Amino acid sequence: MSSGGSTKGGRGKPKSTKSVSRSSKAGLQFPVGRNARFLKVGKYADRVGAGAPVYLSAVLEYLAAEVLELAGNAARDNEKNRIVPRHIQLAVRNDEELSKLLGTVTIANGGVMPNIHRTLLPKKMGKGRDEIGSASQEFRLFIMEIRLSNRIKFVQV
């Protein structure tokens, strides 16, 4: 008879095979076995089907990938290489679906969304080139007038 390496009539596994995780069988990065254990220990139901932890892991992996992609974009927009909680907050709150899903969630060290009420913004008077558009532009024009008046005084003396 053959030794150890092959199976005889389908009885048992060859001893040289390695165990394959359910995560790798499903092509996932998130742990299927750990999620299965949490579903069993959590007493959400008396019995847990074989496909439930695989599906749960796939959903969690998709959500994590979505949030990380948006947070990475927010970090790149702020010219940073590292994602911090602020970037996650901006990513979640700027996305309509994630904001609805995580509406009541508080992200630690996430800060608040930038928002200035319309009544507090400076009013634009006109769109022409010579017309004044904002308070900062008014200030610049005022400084230019002072400089011009000082030059004229020096020239006259």
XYZ file of N, CA and C in Angstrom:
471
model
N 0.829 -1.178 0.000
C 0.000 0.000 0.000
C 0.871 1.238 0.000
N 0.274 2.361 -0.331
C 1.048 3.594 -0.398
C 1.279 4.144 0.996
N 2.315 4.944 1.109
C 2.650 5.505 2.414
C 2.224 6.962 2.493
N 1.664 7.382 3.595
C 1.359 8.737 4.029
C 0.932 9.761 3.006
N 1.562 9.886 1.822
C 1.356 11.026 0.948
C 0.009 11.069 0.264
N -0.503 9.956 -0.210
C -1.758 9.990 -0.953
C -2.862 9.348 -0.122
N -4.087 9.586 -0.553
C -5.213 9.002 0.181
C -5.623 7.705 -0.479
N -6.119 6.796 0.305
C -6.563 5.499 -0.203
C -8.081 5.484 -0.168
N -8.703 5.587 -1.303
C -10.155 5.509 -1.350
C -10.843 6.710 -0.725
N -10.183 7.852 -0.627
C -10.820 9.049 -0.106
C -10.891 9.111 1.398
N -10.155 8.241 2.109
C -10.213 8.263 3.572
C -9.145 9.195 4.111
N -9.563 10.323 4.691
C -8.629 11.237 5.336
C -7.904 12.133 4.344
N -7.090 13.023 4.912
C -6.299 13.953 4.098
C -4.847 13.503 4.111
N -4.121 13.878 3.087
C -2.682 13.644 3.166
C -2.091 14.496 4.287
N -1.073 14.015 4.934
C -0.505 14.718 6.076
C 0.245 15.986 5.679
N 0.618 16.117 4.422
C 1.426 17.253 4.008
C 0.596 18.506 3.689
N -0.737 18.407 3.684
C -1.542 19.579 3.335
C -1.607 20.551 4.500
N -1.605 21.846 4.146
C -1.735 22.889 5.155
C -3.196 23.262 5.292
N -3.570 23.701 6.495
C -4.946 24.145 6.687
C -5.138 25.500 6.016
N -6.297 25.686 5.419
C -6.613 26.919 4.716
C -7.730 27.622 5.480
N -7.520 28.903 5.784
C -8.521 29.639 6.562
C -9.756 29.916 5.714
N -10.869 30.106 6.409
C -12.103 30.428 5.695
C -12.010 31.806 5.043
N -11.205 32.691 5.617
C -11.020 34.015 5.015
C -10.349 33.898 3.653
N -9.311 33.070 3.569
C -8.613 32.921 2.289
C -9.472 32.163 1.282
N -10.299 31.233 1.758
C -11.210 30.540 0.845
C -12.210 31.514 0.233
N -12.649 32.467 1.049
C -13.620 33.452 0.564
C -12.942 34.620 -0.142
N -11.610 34.693 -0.085
C -10.888 35.793 -0.716
C -11.024 37.094 0.041
N -11.072 37.014 1.370
C -11.260 38.194 2.214
C -10.046 38.431 3.091
N -9.906 39.668 3.538
C -8.854 40.014 4.488
C -9.376 39.980 5.923
N -10.658 40.241 6.099
C -11.237 40.257 7.442
C -11.439 38.828 7.932
N -11.300 38.583 9.246
C -11.323 37.219 9.782
C -12.732 36.627 9.846
N -12.966 35.571 9.075
C -14.259 34.893 9.082
C -14.429 34.095 10.371
N -13.372 33.405 10.803
C -13.459 32.590 12.016
C -13.745 33.416 13.260
N -13.116 34.559 13.361
C -13.334 35.429 14.523
C -14.757 35.971 14.533
N -15.253 36.360 13.352
C -16.634 36.839 13.282
C -17.621 35.727 13.612
N -17.317 34.490 13.202
C -18.174 33.355 13.547
C -18.207 33.159 15.059
N -17.051 33.268 15.683
C -16.988 33.117 17.145
C -17.794 34.211 17.841
N -17.658 35.452 17.366
C -18.407 36.557 17.979
C -19.915 36.374 17.802
N -20.329 35.867 16.644
C -21.754 35.629 16.423
C -22.284 34.543 17.348
N -21.464 33.524 17.599
C -21.900 32.436 18.486
C -21.921 32.869 19.944
N -20.862 33.535 20.374
C -20.742 33.940 21.777
C -21.731 35.049 22.110
N -22.048 35.899 21.143
C -22.923 37.038 21.385
C -24.370 36.667 21.611
N -24.754 35.433 21.359
C -26.120 34.952 21.558
C -27.142 35.768 20.762
N -26.782 36.105 19.524
C -27.735 36.789 18.665
C -28.805 35.809 18.197
N -28.432 34.529 18.107
C -29.371 33.469 17.750
C -28.842 32.168 18.339
N -29.724 31.162 18.404
C -29.296 29.874 18.948
C -28.280 29.198 18.036
N -28.472 29.354 16.748
C -27.576 28.713 15.791
C -27.112 29.746 14.771
N -25.899 29.532 14.247
C -25.321 30.438 13.252
C -24.972 29.616 12.018
N -25.484 30.029 10.865
C -25.215 29.321 9.625
C -23.767 29.478 9.184
N -23.349 28.642 8.249
C -21.962 28.657 7.789
C -21.662 29.889 6.940
N -22.659 30.412 6.239
C -22.427 31.549 5.356
C -22.530 32.899 6.042
N -23.139 32.938 7.229
C -23.359 34.218 7.909
C -22.057 34.939 8.257
N -21.067 34.272 8.867
C -19.833 34.998 9.182
C -19.045 35.413 7.939
N -19.164 34.653 6.857
C -18.489 35.019 5.608
C -19.110 36.295 5.049
N -20.431 36.347 5.049
C -21.141 37.528 4.543
C -20.845 38.741 5.414
N -20.866 38.552 6.736
C -20.570 39.648 7.659
C -19.155 40.175 7.433
N -18.197 39.285 7.259
C -16.813 39.708 7.016
C -16.692 40.475 5.701
N -17.412 40.030 4.682
C -17.366 40.715 3.387
C -17.950 42.122 3.494
N -19.051 42.270 4.227
C -19.674 43.588 4.386
C -18.758 44.514 5.172
N -18.176 44.009 6.262
C -17.276 44.832 7.071
C -16.042 45.247 6.276
N -15.515 44.335 5.473
C -14.344 44.661 4.657
C -14.679 45.727 3.617
N -15.861 45.632 3.018
C -16.272 46.628 2.031
C -16.410 48.003 2.679
N -17.064 48.067 3.845
C -17.245 49.349 4.529
C -15.903 49.955 4.923
N -14.999 49.124 5.423
C -13.677 49.621 5.813
C -12.918 50.158 4.598
N -12.994 49.445 3.481
C -12.304 49.898 2.268
C -12.880 51.219 1.771
N -14.196 51.359 1.857
C -14.848 52.596 1.400
C -14.420 53.785 2.255
N -14.456 53.600 3.577
C -14.080 54.691 4.484
C -12.604 55.031 4.320
N -11.755 54.023 4.196
C -10.321 54.276 4.045
C -10.002 54.985 2.732
N -10.710 54.641 1.676
C -10.460 55.320 0.398
C -10.821 56.802 0.497
N -11.990 57.091 1.072
C -12.417 58.486 1.196
C -11.532 59.257 2.169
N -11.110 58.598 3.253
C -10.225 59.260 4.214
C -8.848 59.508 3.602
N -8.378 58.584 2.775
C -7.109 58.795 2.075
C -7.182 59.970 1.120
N -8.318 60.117 0.451
C -8.508 61.280 -0.430
C -8.514 62.572 0.374
N -9.157 62.547 1.552
C -9.190 63.741 2.403
C -7.793 64.079 2.897
N -7.007 63.058 3.238
C -5.633 63.297 3.689
C -4.796 63.885 2.555
N -4.982 63.367 1.345
C -4.235 63.883 0.199
C -4.635 65.326 -0.113
N -5.924 65.632 0.059
C -6.382 67.010 -0.167
C -5.735 67.975 0.812
N -5.469 67.503 2.035
C -4.816 68.334 3.048
C -3.295 68.214 2.996
N -2.784 67.563 1.951
C -1.348 67.387 1.730
C -0.669 66.669 2.889
N -1.320 65.609 3.385
C -0.771 64.783 4.464
C -0.599 63.363 3.955
N 0.365 62.659 4.548
C 0.609 61.274 4.164
C -0.041 60.281 5.111
N -0.481 60.739 6.257
C -1.030 59.856 7.282
C -2.492 60.200 7.533
N -3.327 59.159 7.587
C -4.746 59.364 7.874
C -4.918 59.513 9.379
N -5.543 60.597 9.795
C -5.837 60.853 11.210
C -7.360 60.889 11.360
N -7.871 60.859 12.600
C -9.330 60.859 12.787
C -10.049 62.021 12.104
N -9.393 63.150 11.973
C -10.005 64.295 11.293
C -10.334 63.954 9.843
N -9.449 63.220 9.172
C -9.681 62.845 7.784
C -10.850 61.859 7.677
N -10.960 60.960 8.658
C -12.085 60.018 8.666
C -13.392 60.778 8.865
N -13.376 61.740 9.776
C -14.573 62.554 10.024
C -14.997 63.299 8.757
N -14.044 63.935 8.089
C -14.361 64.670 6.862
C -14.893 63.731 5.779
N -14.282 62.546 5.674
C -14.705 61.591 4.654
C -16.128 61.109 4.905
N -16.418 60.758 6.151
C -17.739 60.216 6.480
C -18.814 61.284 6.334
N -18.560 62.473 6.833
C -19.597 63.521 6.826
C -19.828 64.111 5.435
N -18.839 64.036 4.550
C -19.018 64.563 3.196
C -19.684 63.556 2.260
N -19.718 62.283 2.650
C -20.373 61.259 1.846
C -21.809 61.095 2.343
N -22.766 61.182 1.438
C -24.176 61.183 1.834
C -24.592 59.873 2.498
N -24.217 58.731 1.905
C -24.654 57.440 2.432
C -23.951 57.099 3.737
N -22.641 57.336 3.806
C -21.924 57.052 5.050
C -22.378 57.980 6.165
N -22.694 59.217 5.826
C -23.176 60.156 6.829
C -24.515 59.696 7.394
N -25.351 59.133 6.537
C -26.638 58.619 7.005
C -26.437 57.384 7.880
N -25.517 56.509 7.487
C -25.250 55.290 8.254
C -24.631 55.609 9.608
N -23.685 56.542 9.628
C -22.962 56.886 10.852
C -23.391 58.251 11.382
N -24.662 58.577 11.222
C -25.157 59.890 11.618
C -25.042 60.170 13.101
N -25.279 59.165 13.935
C -25.253 59.371 15.386
C -23.909 59.016 16.007
N -22.945 58.654 15.176
C -21.637 58.229 15.682
C -20.751 59.448 15.914
N -20.069 59.470 17.057
C -19.089 60.513 17.344
C -17.704 59.939 17.111
N -16.926 60.569 16.261
C -15.557 60.129 15.978
C -14.624 60.926 16.875
N -13.899 60.221 17.744
C -13.003 60.887 18.688
C -11.914 61.640 17.940
N -11.643 62.868 18.359
C -10.654 63.750 17.738
C -10.972 64.037 16.271
N -12.241 63.949 15.907
C -12.634 64.200 14.527
C -12.883 65.658 14.220
N -13.146 66.453 15.249
C -13.443 67.862 15.023
C -14.849 68.046 14.482
N -15.116 69.236 13.981
C -16.433 69.542 13.429
C -16.287 69.881 11.952
N -17.407 69.851 11.259
C -17.395 70.192 9.844
C -17.286 71.704 9.688
N -16.442 72.172 8.774
C -16.322 73.619 8.573
C -17.618 74.177 7.994
N -18.149 75.196 8.664
C -19.405 75.781 8.218
C -19.495 77.212 8.721
N -19.720 78.151 7.823
C -19.942 79.548 8.185
C -21.331 79.920 7.689
N -22.167 80.424 8.579
C -23.528 80.785 8.212
C -23.502 81.895 7.162
N -24.450 81.847 6.239
C -24.454 82.800 5.120
C -24.559 84.246 5.574
N -25.265 84.472 6.667
C -25.431 85.857 7.120
C -24.133 86.439 7.651
N -23.191 85.587 8.024
C -21.918 86.063 8.555
C -20.882 86.325 7.471
N -21.134 85.846 6.270
C -20.185 86.052 5.178
C -20.278 87.487 4.669
N -19.148 88.063 4.175
C -19.204 89.428 3.634
C -20.044 89.466 2.363
N -20.760 90.567 2.192
C -21.643 90.696 1.040
C -20.851 91.171 -0.166
N -21.128 90.573 -1.309
C -20.483 90.987 -2.550
C -21.326 92.087 -3.169
N -20.689 93.226 -3.469
C -21.429 94.375 -3.992
C -21.589 94.301 -5.501
N -20.598 93.824 -6.200
C -20.695 93.781 -7.648
C -19.688 92.827 -8.225
N -19.859 92.585 -9.534
C -18.957 91.648 -10.180
C -18.021 92.331 -11.149
N -18.081 93.660 -11.235
C -17.205 94.393 -12.140
C -15.786 94.435 -11.622
N -14.888 94.857 -12.484
C -13.479 94.873 -12.115
C -13.165 95.971 -11.106
N -13.792 97.131 -11.270
C -13.490 98.258 -10.402
C -14.319 98.251 -9.125
N -15.378 97.477 -9.090
C -16.233 97.480 -7.910
C -15.611 96.645 -6.801
N -15.932 97.012 -5.584
C -15.357 96.347 -4.416
C -16.166 95.093 -4.121
N -15.459 93.966 -3.859
C -16.143 92.706 -3.652
C -16.132 92.201 -2.229
N -15.150 92.555 -1.415
C -15.094 92.038 -0.056
C -14.379 93.027 0.848
N -14.429 92.719 2.159
C -13.802 93.608 3.132
C -12.288 93.629 2.952
N -11.700 92.485 2.631
C -10.249 92.450 2.453
C -9.834 93.281 1.235
N -10.655 93.272 0.205
C -10.341 94.075 -0.977
C -10.481 95.564 -0.656
N -11.484 95.910 0.154
C -11.630 97.303 0.588
C -10.396 97.745 1.354
N -9.891 96.889 2.226
C -8.718 97.214 3.024
C -7.505 97.430 2.121
N -7.335 96.576 1.121
C -6.211 96.727 0.196
C -6.282 98.065 -0.538
N -7.477 98.422 -0.988
C -7.637 99.699 -1.680
C -7.333 100.872 -0.750
N -7.745 100.757 0.495
C -7.487 101.800 1.484
C -5.982 101.979 1.689
N -5.248 100.878 1.823
C -3.792 100.933 2.007
C -3.132 101.537 0.768
N -3.606 101.169 -0.412
C -3.028 101.731 -1.637
C -3.250 103.241 -1.707
N -4.420 103.706 -1.279
C -4.687 105.145 -1.268
C -3.755 105.865 -0.304
N -3.503 105.284 0.853
C -2.587 105.894 1.832
C -1.186 105.976 1.250
N -0.730 104.902 0.613
C 0.613 104.902 0.029
C 0.735 105.959 -1.067
N -0.284 106.046 -1.906
C -0.258 107.051 -2.974
C -0.254 108.462 -2.407
N -1.043 108.701 -1.377
C -1.076 110.050 -0.793
C 0.259 110.383 -0.136
N 0.936 109.407 0.458
C 2.257 109.643 1.053
C 3.289 109.960 -0.025
N 3.224 109.286 -1.153
C 4.164 109.560 -2.240
C 3.968 110.977 -2.784
N 2.741 111.363 -2.912
C 2.450 112.705 -3.434
C 2.994 113.771 -2.485
N 2.856 113.565 -1.192
C 3.362 114.528 -0.212
C 4.873 114.661 -0.330
N 5.552 113.532 -0.494
C 7.010 113.589 -0.583
C 7.453 114.294 -1.866
N 6.718 114.094 -2.936
C 7.080 114.724 -4.201
C 6.878 116.239 -4.119
N 5.855 116.702 -3.451
C 5.564 118.128 -3.357
C 6.592 118.868 -2.519
N 7.195 118.238 -1.540
C 8.127 118.925 -0.634
C 9.445 119.163 -1.254
